Coordinates of C-alpha atoms in Angstrom, one line a residue:
M1 CA 7.7 -37.5 23.1
D2 CA 5.7 -34.7 21.5
Y3 CA 2.4 -33.4 22.6
K4 CA -0.6 -32.5 20.3
R5 CA -3.8 -30.8 21.2
G6 CA -6.0 -32.8 18.8
A7 CA -6.7 -36.5 18.1
P8 CA -4.7 -39.2 16.3
A9 CA -5.2 -39.4 12.5
D10 CA -7.8 -41.7 11.2
R11 CA -5.4 -43.6 9.1
P12 CA -2.9 -46.6 9.4
G13 CA -0.2 -45.7 11.9
R14 CA -2.4 -43.0 13.6
V15 CA -0.1 -40.1 12.7
W16 CA 0.4 -37.8 9.7
E17 CA 3.7 -37.7 7.9
P18 CA 4.6 -34.2 9.0
E19 CA 4.1 -35.4 12.6
R20 CA 6.4 -38.3 12.0
R21 CA 9.1 -36.1 10.6
Q22 CA 8.7 -33.7 13.5
V23 CA 9.4 -36.3 16.2
A24 CA 12.2 -37.7 14.0
V25 CA 13.9 -34.3 14.1
H26 CA 13.7 -34.4 17.9
A27 CA 15.2 -37.9 17.9
L28 CA 18.0 -36.9 15.6
M29 CA 18.9 -33.9 17.9
L30 CA 18.9 -36.1 21.0
R31 CA 21.1 -38.7 19.3
D32 CA 23.4 -35.9 18.2
A33 CA 23.6 -34.8 21.9
G34 CA 24.7 -38.3 22.9
Y35 CA 21.4 -39.9 24.0
Q36 CA 20.2 -43.3 23.0
V37 CA 16.8 -43.0 21.3
D38 CA 15.1 -46.2 20.0
H39 CA 11.7 -44.9 19.3
A40 CA 9.5 -41.7 19.5
A41 CA 5.9 -41.1 20.6
L42 CA 3.1 -38.6 20.2
Y43 CA 0.6 -37.8 23.0
F44 CA -2.8 -36.5 21.8
A45 CA -4.4 -34.4 24.6
E46 CA -8.0 -34.5 23.1
T47 CA -8.2 -38.3 23.4
R48 CA -5.4 -38.9 25.9
Q49 CA -3.8 -41.4 23.7
R50 CA -0.1 -42.1 23.1
V51 CA 1.0 -43.3 19.7
R52 CA 4.4 -45.0 19.2
V53 CA 6.5 -43.9 16.2
E54 CA 9.2 -46.3 15.0
L55 CA 12.5 -44.6 14.0
T56 CA 13.1 -46.6 10.8
D57 CA 16.0 -45.9 8.5
G58 CA 13.5 -44.8 5.8
L59 CA 12.0 -42.2 8.2
L60 CA 15.4 -40.9 9.3
D61 CA 16.7 -40.7 5.7
A62 CA 13.6 -38.8 4.6
T63 CA 13.9 -36.4 7.5
E64 CA 17.6 -35.6 6.8
A65 CA 16.7 -35.0 3.2
S66 CA 14.0 -32.6 4.2
I67 CA 16.4 -30.7 6.4
A68 CA 19.0 -30.5 3.6
E69 CA 16.3 -29.2 1.3
L70 CA 15.2 -26.5 3.8
R71 CA 18.7 -25.4 4.3
T72 CA 19.1 -24.9 0.6
V73 CA 15.9 -22.8 0.4
A74 CA 17.0 -20.7 3.4
A75 CA 20.4 -20.0 1.8
S76 CA 18.9 -19.1 -1.6
E77 CA 18.5 -15.4 -2.6
V78 CA 15.3 -16.2 -4.5
A79 CA 12.1 -17.0 -2.7
P80 CA 10.5 -20.3 -3.5
L81 CA 7.4 -20.2 -5.7
P82 CA 4.1 -20.0 -3.9
L83 CA 1.8 -23.0 -3.6
I84 CA -1.0 -23.5 -6.2
D85 CA -4.5 -23.6 -4.9
S86 CA -3.3 -24.7 -1.5
P87 CA -6.1 -25.0 1.1
K88 CA -3.5 -23.8 3.7
C89 CA -3.2 -20.3 2.2
P90 CA -6.6 -18.9 3.3
R91 CA -5.8 -19.4 7.0
C92 CA -2.2 -18.2 6.7
S93 CA -1.5 -14.9 8.5
L94 CA 1.0 -13.9 5.8
V95 CA -1.3 -14.4 2.9
G96 CA -1.7 -10.6 2.5
I97 CA 2.0 -10.3 2.1
C98 CA 2.7 -13.5 0.1
L99 CA -0.3 -13.0 -2.4
P100 CA 0.1 -16.6 -3.7
D101 CA -2.8 -16.7 -6.2
E102 CA -1.9 -13.2 -7.6
H103 CA 1.7 -14.2 -8.2
N104 CA 0.7 -17.6 -9.8
L105 CA -1.7 -15.8 -12.1
L106 CA 1.0 -13.3 -13.2
Q107 CA 3.4 -16.1 -13.7
A108 CA 0.9 -18.1 -15.8
R109 CA 1.2 -21.0 -13.3
A110 CA -2.6 -21.0 -12.5
A111 CA -5.4 -20.4 -15.0
R112 CA -8.2 -19.8 -12.5
A113 CA -9.0 -16.4 -11.0
P114 CA -7.3 -15.7 -7.7
R115 CA -9.3 -16.4 -4.6
R116 CA -9.9 -13.4 -2.4
L117 CA -7.2 -14.4 0.1
T118 CA -6.0 -10.9 0.8
P119 CA -7.4 -9.8 4.1
T120 CA -9.9 -7.0 4.2
D121 CA -8.9 -3.6 5.3
G122 CA -8.0 -3.4 8.9
S123 CA -9.5 -0.9 11.3
A124 CA -6.4 1.2 11.3
R125 CA -6.8 4.6 9.7
P126 CA -4.5 7.8 9.4
L127 CA -4.6 10.3 12.2
Y128 CA -4.6 13.8 10.8
V129 CA -3.5 16.7 13.0
T130 CA -4.2 20.0 11.2
E131 CA -4.5 22.5 14.0
A132 CA -1.5 24.9 14.3
G133 CA 0.0 24.8 17.8
A134 CA -1.5 21.4 18.6
S135 CA 0.6 18.7 20.4
V136 CA 0.6 14.9 20.2
S137 CA 1.4 12.7 23.1
V138 CA 0.8 9.1 24.3
R139 CA -0.9 7.9 27.4
S140 CA -2.1 4.4 28.4
G141 CA -1.9 3.0 24.9
R142 CA -3.8 6.0 23.3
M143 CA -2.6 8.8 21.2
I144 CA -3.8 12.1 22.7
V145 CA -4.1 15.3 20.6
N146 CA -4.2 18.5 22.6
G147 CA -5.1 21.9 21.2
R148 CA -3.1 25.0 21.4
P149 CA -2.1 25.8 25.0
S150 CA -4.0 28.7 26.6
R151 CA -2.0 31.8 27.7
E152 CA -4.2 32.2 30.7
V153 CA -2.9 30.7 34.0
G154 CA -4.9 27.7 35.3
V155 CA -6.7 27.0 32.0
K156 CA -6.3 23.5 30.9
T157 CA -5.6 22.6 27.2
D158 CA -8.5 21.0 25.4
V159 CA -8.2 17.4 24.3
R160 CA -9.1 17.4 20.6
A161 CA -8.8 13.6 20.1
S162 CA -8.0 10.4 21.9
V163 CA -7.3 7.4 19.6
R164 CA -6.2 3.9 20.4
M165 CA -2.7 3.2 19.1
L166 CA -3.8 0.1 17.3
D167 CA -6.3 2.1 15.3
I168 CA -3.7 4.3 13.7
S169 CA -2.0 3.4 10.4
H170 CA 0.1 6.5 10.2
V171 CA 0.1 10.1 11.5
A172 CA 0.0 13.1 9.2
V173 CA 0.7 16.5 10.9
F174 CA 0.3 19.8 9.1
G175 CA 2.3 22.9 10.1
N176 CA 3.6 23.6 13.5
V177 CA 2.5 20.6 15.5
Q178 CA 4.6 19.2 18.3
V179 CA 4.9 15.4 18.6
S180 CA 6.5 14.2 21.8
T181 CA 9.5 11.9 22.0
Q182 CA 7.5 9.4 23.9
A183 CA 4.8 9.4 21.2
L184 CA 7.5 9.0 18.5
R185 CA 9.1 6.0 20.2
E186 CA 5.7 4.3 20.7
L187 CA 4.8 4.9 17.1
F188 CA 8.2 3.6 15.8
A189 CA 7.8 0.5 18.0
R190 CA 4.6 -0.2 16.1
D191 CA 6.0 0.5 12.7
V192 CA 3.7 3.6 12.3
P193 CA 5.4 6.4 10.4
V194 CA 4.9 10.1 11.0
L195 CA 4.5 12.3 7.9
Y196 CA 5.1 16.1 8.2
F197 CA 3.4 18.5 5.9
S198 CA 3.8 22.3 5.6
G199 CA 0.9 24.5 6.5
G200 CA 0.0 24.7 2.8
G201 CA -0.1 20.9 2.4
W202 CA 3.3 20.0 1.0
L203 CA 4.9 16.8 2.1
E204 CA 8.1 17.9 3.8
G205 CA 9.5 14.9 5.7
V206 CA 8.9 11.4 7.1
A207 CA 9.9 10.1 10.5
Q208 CA 10.0 6.3 11.0
G209 CA 11.7 3.7 13.1
L210 CA 14.4 1.4 11.9
P211 CA 14.7 0.8 8.1
S212 CA 13.2 -2.3 6.5
K213 CA 14.8 -5.7 7.3
H214 CA 14.2 -6.8 3.7
V215 CA 17.8 -6.2 2.6
Q216 CA 17.5 -8.3 -0.6
L217 CA 14.6 -6.1 -1.8
R218 CA 16.5 -2.9 -1.1
T219 CA 19.5 -4.2 -3.0
R220 CA 17.4 -5.0 -6.0
Q221 CA 15.7 -1.7 -5.9
V222 CA 19.0 0.2 -5.8
A223 CA 20.3 -1.7 -8.7
L224 CA 17.1 -1.2 -10.7
A225 CA 16.9 2.6 -9.9
T226 CA 20.6 2.9 -11.0
A227 CA 20.0 1.0 -14.3
G228 CA 16.5 2.5 -14.9
G229 CA 13.3 0.6 -14.8
L230 CA 11.8 1.5 -18.2
D231 CA 9.7 -1.6 -18.4
A232 CA 7.7 -0.7 -15.3
A233 CA 7.7 3.0 -16.1
R234 CA 6.1 2.4 -19.5
L235 CA 3.3 0.4 -17.9
M236 CA 2.7 3.1 -15.2
V237 CA 2.5 6.0 -17.6
R238 CA 0.3 4.0 -20.0
A239 CA -2.0 3.2 -17.1
K240 CA -2.1 6.8 -16.0
I241 CA -3.1 8.0 -19.5
R242 CA -5.7 5.2 -19.9
N243 CA -7.2 6.0 -16.5
S244 CA -7.3 9.8 -17.3
R245 CA -9.1 8.9 -20.6
V246 CA -11.7 6.8 -18.7
L247 CA -12.3 9.6 -16.2
L248 CA -12.8 12.1 -19.1
R249 CA -15.1 9.8 -20.9
R250 CA -17.3 9.1 -17.9
N251 CA -17.6 12.7 -16.6
T252 CA -17.3 15.0 -19.6
R253 CA -20.3 17.4 -20.2
T254 CA -19.2 18.5 -23.7
D255 CA -17.9 16.8 -26.8
N256 CA -14.2 15.8 -26.1
T257 CA -13.9 13.2 -28.8
I258 CA -10.6 14.6 -30.1
A259 CA -9.0 14.7 -26.6
V260 CA -10.2 11.1 -25.9
Q261 CA -8.8 9.8 -29.2
R262 CA -5.5 11.6 -28.6
L263 CA -5.2 10.1 -25.1
A264 CA -5.8 6.6 -26.5
A265 CA -3.0 7.1 -29.1
L266 CA -0.6 8.4 -26.5
A267 CA -1.4 5.5 -24.2
D268 CA -0.5 3.1 -27.0
A269 CA 2.7 5.1 -27.8
A270 CA 3.8 5.0 -24.2
E271 CA 4.0 1.2 -24.3
M272 CA 6.3 1.3 -27.3
V273 CA 8.9 4.0 -26.3
D274 CA 12.6 2.9 -26.0
S275 CA 14.0 5.7 -23.7
P276 CA 13.0 7.5 -20.5
A277 CA 13.2 10.9 -22.4
S278 CA 10.6 9.8 -25.0
L279 CA 8.4 8.5 -22.2
L280 CA 8.6 11.8 -20.4
G281 CA 7.6 13.6 -23.6
I282 CA 4.5 11.4 -24.1
E283 CA 3.5 11.8 -20.4
G284 CA 3.8 15.6 -20.8
A285 CA 1.8 15.6 -24.0
A286 CA -0.9 13.5 -22.4
A287 CA -1.1 15.8 -19.4
R288 CA -1.6 18.9 -21.6
T289 CA -4.3 17.1 -23.5
Y290 CA -6.1 15.9 -20.4
F291 CA -5.9 19.1 -18.4
G292 CA -7.0 21.0 -21.5
A293 CA -10.3 19.2 -21.3
F294 CA -10.4 18.9 -17.5
A295 CA -12.9 21.9 -17.1
S296 CA -15.4 20.0 -19.2
M297 CA -16.0 17.6 -16.2
L298 CA -17.0 20.4 -13.9
R299 CA -20.5 21.9 -13.7
P300 CA -20.6 24.6 -16.4
E301 CA -21.9 27.4 -14.1
L302 CA -18.9 27.0 -11.8
T303 CA -16.3 27.4 -14.6
L304 CA -17.4 30.6 -16.2
P305 CA -14.8 33.3 -16.4
G306 CA -14.4 34.8 -13.0
A307 CA -16.4 32.0 -11.3
S308 CA -15.1 30.3 -8.2
F309 CA -13.8 27.2 -10.0
A310 CA -12.7 28.6 -13.3
F311 CA -9.9 26.4 -14.7
E312 CA -7.5 27.3 -17.5
G313 CA -4.9 24.6 -17.1
R314 CA -2.6 23.0 -14.5
N315 CA -0.4 25.3 -12.4
R316 CA 1.3 24.8 -9.0
R317 CA 3.8 26.0 -6.5
P318 CA 1.8 27.9 -5.6
P319 CA -1.5 27.0 -7.2
K320 CA -3.2 30.1 -8.6
D321 CA -6.8 29.0 -8.5
A322 CA -9.1 26.9 -6.3
V323 CA -9.2 23.8 -8.7
N324 CA -5.4 23.6 -8.8
C325 CA -5.2 24.1 -5.1
L326 CA -7.5 21.1 -4.5
L327 CA -5.6 19.0 -7.1
S328 CA -2.2 19.8 -5.4
F329 CA -3.6 19.0 -2.0
N330 CA -5.1 15.6 -3.1
Y331 CA -1.9 14.7 -4.9
A332 CA 0.1 15.4 -1.7
L333 CA -2.3 13.2 0.3
L334 CA -2.0 10.4 -2.2
V335 CA 1.8 10.6 -2.2
K336 CA 1.7 10.6 1.6
D337 CA -0.2 7.3 1.6
L338 CA 2.1 5.7 -0.9
V339 CA 5.2 6.8 1.1
A340 CA 3.6 5.0 4.1
V341 CA 2.8 2.0 2.0
C342 CA 6.4 1.8 0.5
I343 CA 7.8 1.9 4.0
G344 CA 5.5 -0.9 5.2
V345 CA 6.3 -3.1 2.2
G346 CA 10.1 -2.6 2.6
L347 CA 10.6 -0.4 -0.4
D348 CA 12.7 2.8 -0.3
P349 CA 10.2 5.6 -1.3
Y350 CA 13.0 7.8 -2.7
L351 CA 14.3 5.4 -5.4
G352 CA 11.9 5.4 -8.4
V353 CA 11.8 3.9 -11.8
F354 CA 10.1 6.7 -13.7
H355 CA 10.8 9.8 -11.6
R356 CA 14.5 10.3 -11.3
P357 CA 16.0 10.4 -7.8
R358 CA 16.4 13.9 -6.5
F359 CA 17.0 15.3 -3.0
G360 CA 13.9 15.2 -1.0
R361 CA 11.7 13.7 -3.8
P362 CA 9.8 10.5 -2.9
A363 CA 10.3 9.2 -6.5
L364 CA 8.9 5.7 -6.0
A365 CA 5.8 7.0 -4.3
L366 CA 5.3 9.4 -7.2
D367 CA 5.8 6.5 -9.6
L368 CA 3.0 4.5 -7.9
A369 CA 0.8 7.6 -7.7
E370 CA 0.8 8.0 -11.5
E371 CA -1.9 5.3 -12.2
F372 CA -4.0 6.4 -9.2
R373 CA -4.1 10.2 -9.8
P374 CA -7.2 10.1 -12.0
L375 CA -8.9 7.4 -10.0
I376 CA -8.4 8.8 -6.5
A377 CA -7.1 12.4 -6.4
E378 CA -8.8 13.9 -9.5
S379 CA -12.0 12.0 -9.0
T380 CA -12.2 13.3 -5.4
V381 CA -11.7 16.9 -6.6
L382 CA -14.5 16.5 -9.2
N383 CA -16.9 15.1 -6.7
M384 CA -16.2 17.8 -4.2
I385 CA -16.8 20.6 -6.6
N386 CA -19.7 19.2 -8.5
N387 CA -21.5 18.1 -5.4
G388 CA -21.1 21.4 -3.6
E389 CA -19.0 19.9 -0.8
I390 CA -16.6 22.8 -1.0
A391 CA -17.2 26.5 -1.7
A392 CA -15.3 29.6 -2.5
S393 CA -15.3 30.5 1.2
D394 CA -13.1 27.4 1.8
F395 CA -10.2 29.1 0.1
V396 CA -8.0 32.0 0.9
V397 CA -5.6 34.0 -1.3
R398 CA -2.1 34.3 0.1
A399 CA 0.6 36.3 -1.8
E400 CA 0.3 34.9 -5.3
G401 CA -1.3 31.6 -4.5
V402 CA -4.5 30.1 -3.3
A403 CA -4.7 27.9 -0.2
L404 CA -7.4 26.0 1.7
T405 CA -8.8 27.4 4.9
K406 CA -8.9 25.3 8.1
D407 CA -12.4 24.1 7.3
G408 CA -11.7 23.6 3.6
R409 CA -8.8 21.3 4.5
R410 CA -10.9 19.2 6.8
S411 CA -13.5 18.8 4.1
A412 CA -10.9 17.9 1.5
I413 CA -9.3 15.3 3.9
A414 CA -12.8 13.8 4.6
A415 CA -13.6 13.5 0.9
Y416 CA -10.2 11.9 0.2
E417 CA -10.6 9.3 2.9
R418 CA -14.1 8.4 1.7
R419 CA -12.7 7.9 -1.8
L420 CA -10.1 5.5 -0.4
D421 CA -12.9 3.4 1.2
I422 CA -14.7 2.8 -2.1
E423 CA -14.7 -0.8 -3.3
I424 CA -13.9 -1.6 -6.9
T425 CA -13.4 -4.8 -8.9
H426 CA -9.7 -5.4 -9.4
P427 CA -9.1 -5.5 -13.2
V428 CA -6.5 -8.3 -13.1
Y429 CA -7.6 -10.4 -10.1
G430 CA -11.3 -10.0 -10.4
Y431 CA -12.2 -9.6 -6.7
R432 CA -13.6 -6.6 -4.8
I433 CA -11.1 -4.5 -3.1
T434 CA -10.9 -0.9 -1.7
Y435 CA -8.6 1.8 -3.1
R436 CA -7.0 1.9 0.3
R437 CA -6.0 -1.8 0.1
V438 CA -5.2 -1.8 -3.6
L439 CA -2.4 0.8 -3.0
E440 CA -0.5 -1.8 -0.9
V441 CA -1.3 -4.7 -3.3
Q442 CA 0.3 -2.7 -6.2
A443 CA 3.3 -1.9 -4.1
R444 CA 3.8 -5.6 -3.3
I445 CA 3.4 -6.5 -7.0
L446 CA 6.1 -4.0 -7.8
A447 CA 8.3 -5.4 -5.2
A448 CA 7.7 -8.9 -6.5
W449 CA 8.7 -7.7 -10.0
M450 CA 11.9 -6.1 -8.6
L451 CA 12.8 -9.4 -6.9
G452 CA 12.2 -11.4 -10.1
E453 CA 9.3 -13.3 -8.7
I454 CA 7.0 -12.3 -11.6
P455 CA 7.9 -11.4 -15.2
A456 CA 6.3 -8.0 -15.4
Y457 CA 4.7 -5.3 -13.3
A458 CA 0.8 -5.3 -13.6
A459 CA -0.4 -1.7 -13.6
F460 CA -3.9 -0.8 -12.3
T461 CA -6.4 0.4 -14.9
T462 CA -10.1 0.7 -15.0
R463 CA -12.5 0.2 -17.9

């Protein structure tokens, strides 16, 4: 006897085939335990009806064949192909991970554009703690951020923020911020990573719970990183150059025809290279061309010699001017988000296909960041400067470098988060999606390519 909440099927026999197989499994298990079972039954609570199911030889043979098939699938190292246009997919809780229509399109198994099955962005957002001396604790399911303790006796510490745990996607702390052990344990239990930045905005470390349970994916990633993933690296670099070219064409205020044409040629050349060294050379040449014309996208009065946002080329560690300071800070935020995405998908952020593995370098996050640098980081910098969201007073000169002040950093984080919430049309799948969500989709597509589920990685480019 099995119980169902609904009503019997409106068809001969009054039950669906999966329901017949389900009660047949119960009967087989009871028989295996020594009980005598002649028939089965289903009780439907909505109509309070009992429907008898005959245990025919045909039903039992079909059920045992299904069990054998399921055991074969479970033992296989390759996941089964997704269903095509299945009406079950839109209501499946795993559709955002499975991405059935996207995989079928990339495998040429379905000609129609994917349905928008990926769930919209959740309410969870990063929690930034930028105040030096602040502390993070947990109380009653909320993350509490306290300011620097007062030195005066009897003066309570101010509560800077109180956020529900379920509203936090990851925690980013800058400089000397204390995170309690209780808070870390609660975050790890919810698979929420903590990313530590230096006071200047450099990503210095990641704290997370247990590593991913997707052992098969990690095995493939290690093998791919060892052998070199030139196929995907070519597409990533080509997408980065093409996106840089699009940004330059859309925002340039002077004639940059030569730079645009050279970037187009370098993007085509990146797709044809046969070695990582050649690809690195093309990527470097494209960066020099692009940043040589970068100042043309800024308001002319801001880039005059000696002006607040004069830009003569890319420099870093430390950045020597305000524009490079903003670029470096936004790159760090982008890599931070992609490290969190890689951890969530089950990828190791330190094993890349373009950036070579090196101690402390999140190579895979840097790989995924390539195609998004112009679209997210550099676009954010241009908007902040040209719209007057940041001024010279938001920067401070320290030693030989330029750093953001406390208020400048807050403005930069707010602008970056706004950029992530912008919706764009996905160039491959055709549906609207935010930059925040597309980061995860690209990481899952990369994971599917590593597992051999799709023939090639599909990089993200805009027109």
